[in-house]
Structures are given as structure tokens and as C-alpha cells.
Amino acid sequence: MSRKEGQFALAISAYNKGQFTSLKAACTRYDAPYSTTYDRVKGAIPQRDFRPRNQKLTDLEESALIQWMLSMEAKGLPVRKDSIRQMTDLLLEKRTGVGRIIVGKCWVDNFIKRHDSLRTKYTRKYDYKRAKCEDPTIIRDWFRLVHNIVAKYGIL
């Protein structure tokens, strides 16, 4: 929940509990814009939660795309925006059976903004010396040496 959403929620909650005589007073206290808070009380949906009818991906496809992105990041392979766009185009092509459907230029940025679990990051170059030190055979040999020394000298 963003800071603004929290302000709206606090103002509405305080007003509903009767801590303030008017919604305007609650909005002033919690520094929340009155018109937006009033709209929320009347049932308006936050803009970021609004699902347009012409939405490109289904909810299931969006969650699959998010899982793919997070799994790639967990493996140390950050996903670039062009890769997200290509994967989205592939999902659309598979679902519709129509030729290449291309998402818009700002679609990926808006997709990332819509989902709290996603963040953009800058990638760093991976140092060759560092990568060489992370070689599993070198690490395994080092631990084997430590194990032998512990066994040889009876170190606990």
C-alpha cells in the first residue's frame, strides 16, 4: 500500500469510527485529498487497481508473467524490459492464435507500476575475478581442505 493509499484508509477509518464529525476534518488531519477520499467512501476504485476492458493480458497470464520474472531474478538473471515485452507478445500470440500482437511502448512500465512485487533495477557488470572465485570446484576443494584440517587436529 502506498503512502497516499494509507492516508486515504486512515481518514476513512477514523471517519467511520466517529473520531471526526466530518470527512473533511478527517482528511485535513491525515493530509488526504478530500475529493479523492470522498470518491473512495462512495466506492470508487483506486486508479492502479482499475482493470480496463481492453486489458491485454488476463489475470492468470499476468500472474504467470510475474512468476517468470521473479524466478529469473531469483536465479540471478534479471529480466530486461524488452524480454518482458517479447514474453508478453508470445503469451498474446499463443492465446489469440493471431499473428504477432505487439504491446505498446509504455506497457511494460505501466505493468511494473501496477504490481507492488515488481521493481526496476540497474544491472551491474559481473567481475571476472569474482566469478572465478565462485567456481563450485574451487569452493568444494576449499571446504574439503577445511574438513580435513578439522578432522586431523580434532577441532570442534
Coordinates of C-alpha atoms in Angstrom, one line a residue:
M1 CA 0.0 0.0 0.0
S2 CA 1.4 3.4 -1.0
R3 CA 1.7 6.3 1.4
K4 CA -1.3 8.0 -0.2
E5 CA -3.4 4.9 0.0
G6 CA -2.6 4.7 3.7
Q7 CA -3.7 8.3 4.2
F8 CA -7.0 7.6 2.5
A9 CA -7.5 4.4 4.6
L10 CA -6.7 6.2 7.8
A11 CA -9.0 9.1 7.1
I12 CA -11.9 6.8 6.1
S13 CA -11.4 4.6 9.1
A14 CA -11.3 7.5 11.5
Y15 CA -14.4 9.0 10.0
N16 CA -16.3 5.7 10.0
K17 CA -15.4 5.1 13.7
G18 CA -16.8 8.5 14.6
Q19 CA -13.5 10.1 15.6
F20 CA -14.3 13.1 13.3
T21 CA -17.6 14.8 12.8
S22 CA -16.9 15.3 9.1
L23 CA -15.0 13.6 6.4
K24 CA -13.3 16.9 5.5
A25 CA -11.9 17.1 9.1
A26 CA -10.5 13.6 8.9
C27 CA -8.9 14.4 5.5
T28 CA -7.3 17.5 7.0
R29 CA -6.0 15.6 9.9
Y30 CA -4.5 12.8 7.8
D31 CA -3.4 15.0 4.9
A32 CA -5.5 13.2 2.4
P33 CA -7.1 15.0 -0.6
Y34 CA -10.8 15.4 0.2
S35 CA -12.2 14.8 -3.2
T36 CA -10.4 11.5 -3.7
T37 CA -11.2 10.3 -0.2
Y38 CA -14.9 11.2 -0.8
D39 CA -14.8 9.2 -4.0
R40 CA -13.4 6.2 -2.1
V41 CA -16.1 6.4 0.5
K42 CA -18.6 6.3 -2.3
G43 CA -17.0 3.2 -3.7
A44 CA -14.5 4.4 -6.3
I45 CA -11.7 2.1 -7.2
P46 CA -8.1 3.3 -7.0
Q47 CA -6.7 4.0 -10.4
R48 CA -3.9 1.5 -10.1
D49 CA -6.5 -1.3 -9.3
F50 CA -8.8 -0.4 -12.1
R51 CA -8.9 -3.1 -14.8
P52 CA -9.8 -1.7 -18.2
R53 CA -12.0 -3.7 -20.5
N54 CA -9.3 -3.6 -23.2
Q55 CA -6.7 -5.1 -20.9
K56 CA -4.1 -7.1 -22.9
L57 CA -3.4 -10.0 -20.5
T58 CA -5.8 -12.0 -18.4
D59 CA -5.2 -12.1 -14.6
L60 CA -3.8 -15.6 -15.0
E61 CA -1.3 -14.5 -17.7
E62 CA -0.2 -11.5 -15.6
S63 CA 0.4 -13.7 -12.6
A64 CA 2.4 -16.2 -14.8
L65 CA 4.4 -13.4 -16.2
I66 CA 5.2 -12.1 -12.7
Q67 CA 6.2 -15.5 -11.5
W68 CA 8.5 -15.9 -14.5
M69 CA 10.1 -12.5 -13.8
L70 CA 10.6 -13.2 -10.1
S71 CA 12.0 -16.7 -10.8
M72 CA 14.5 -15.3 -13.3
E73 CA 15.6 -12.7 -10.8
A74 CA 16.0 -15.3 -8.1
K75 CA 18.3 -17.2 -10.4
G76 CA 20.4 -14.1 -10.8
L77 CA 19.2 -13.4 -14.3
P78 CA 17.4 -10.0 -14.2
V79 CA 14.8 -9.6 -16.9
R80 CA 15.1 -6.7 -19.3
K81 CA 12.1 -4.7 -20.4
D82 CA 12.5 -5.9 -24.0
S83 CA 12.4 -9.5 -22.7
I84 CA 9.2 -8.8 -20.8
R85 CA 7.7 -7.2 -23.9
Q86 CA 8.7 -10.3 -26.0
M87 CA 7.3 -12.7 -23.4
T88 CA 4.0 -10.7 -23.3
D89 CA 3.8 -10.7 -27.1
L90 CA 4.4 -14.5 -27.1
L91 CA 1.6 -15.0 -24.5
L92 CA -0.8 -12.9 -26.5
E93 CA 0.1 -14.8 -29.7
K94 CA -0.5 -18.2 -28.1
R95 CA -3.8 -17.2 -26.6
T96 CA -5.3 -15.5 -29.6
G97 CA -3.8 -17.6 -32.3
V98 CA -3.5 -14.4 -34.4
G99 CA -0.2 -13.3 -35.8
R100 CA 2.1 -11.0 -33.8
I101 CA 0.2 -8.8 -31.4
I102 CA 2.6 -6.1 -30.0
V103 CA 2.1 -4.3 -26.7
G104 CA 2.6 -0.6 -26.6
K105 CA 5.8 1.3 -25.9
C106 CA 4.8 2.1 -22.2
W107 CA 3.0 -1.2 -21.5
V108 CA 5.9 -2.7 -19.5
D109 CA 6.4 0.4 -17.4
N110 CA 2.7 0.5 -16.6
F111 CA 2.7 -3.2 -15.8
I112 CA 5.6 -2.8 -13.3
K113 CA 3.8 0.2 -11.7
R114 CA 0.6 -1.9 -11.3
H115 CA 2.3 -4.6 -9.4
D116 CA 3.9 -4.0 -6.0
S117 CA 6.1 -7.1 -6.1
L118 CA 8.0 -5.8 -9.1
R119 CA 10.7 -3.1 -9.1
T120 CA 13.1 -2.0 -11.7
K121 CA 16.8 -2.3 -11.0
Y122 CA 20.0 -1.3 -12.7
T123 CA 22.3 -4.2 -13.6
R124 CA 26.0 -4.3 -12.7
K125 CA 28.8 -5.8 -14.6
Y126 CA 29.9 -9.1 -13.2
D127 CA 33.6 -9.1 -12.4
Y128 CA 35.6 -12.0 -14.0
K129 CA 37.8 -12.4 -10.9
R130 CA 34.7 -12.6 -8.7
A131 CA 33.0 -15.1 -11.0
K132 CA 36.2 -17.2 -11.0
C133 CA 36.1 -17.3 -7.1
E134 CA 32.5 -18.6 -7.2
D135 CA 33.5 -21.7 -9.2
P136 CA 31.9 -24.7 -7.4
T137 CA 35.0 -26.9 -7.8
I138 CA 37.2 -24.3 -6.1
I139 CA 34.7 -23.8 -3.3
R140 CA 34.3 -27.6 -2.9
D141 CA 38.1 -28.1 -2.7
W142 CA 38.4 -25.3 -0.1
F143 CA 35.7 -26.9 2.1
R144 CA 37.3 -30.3 1.7
L145 CA 40.6 -28.8 2.9
V146 CA 38.8 -27.3 5.9
H147 CA 37.1 -30.6 6.7
N148 CA 40.4 -32.5 6.6
I149 CA 42.1 -30.0 8.9
V150 CA 39.2 -30.1 11.4
A151 CA 39.4 -33.9 11.3
K152 CA 43.2 -34.1 11.5
Y153 CA 43.6 -31.7 14.5
G154 CA 40.3 -32.6 16.3
I155 CA 38.9 -29.0 16.0
L156 CA 35.3 -28.8 17.1

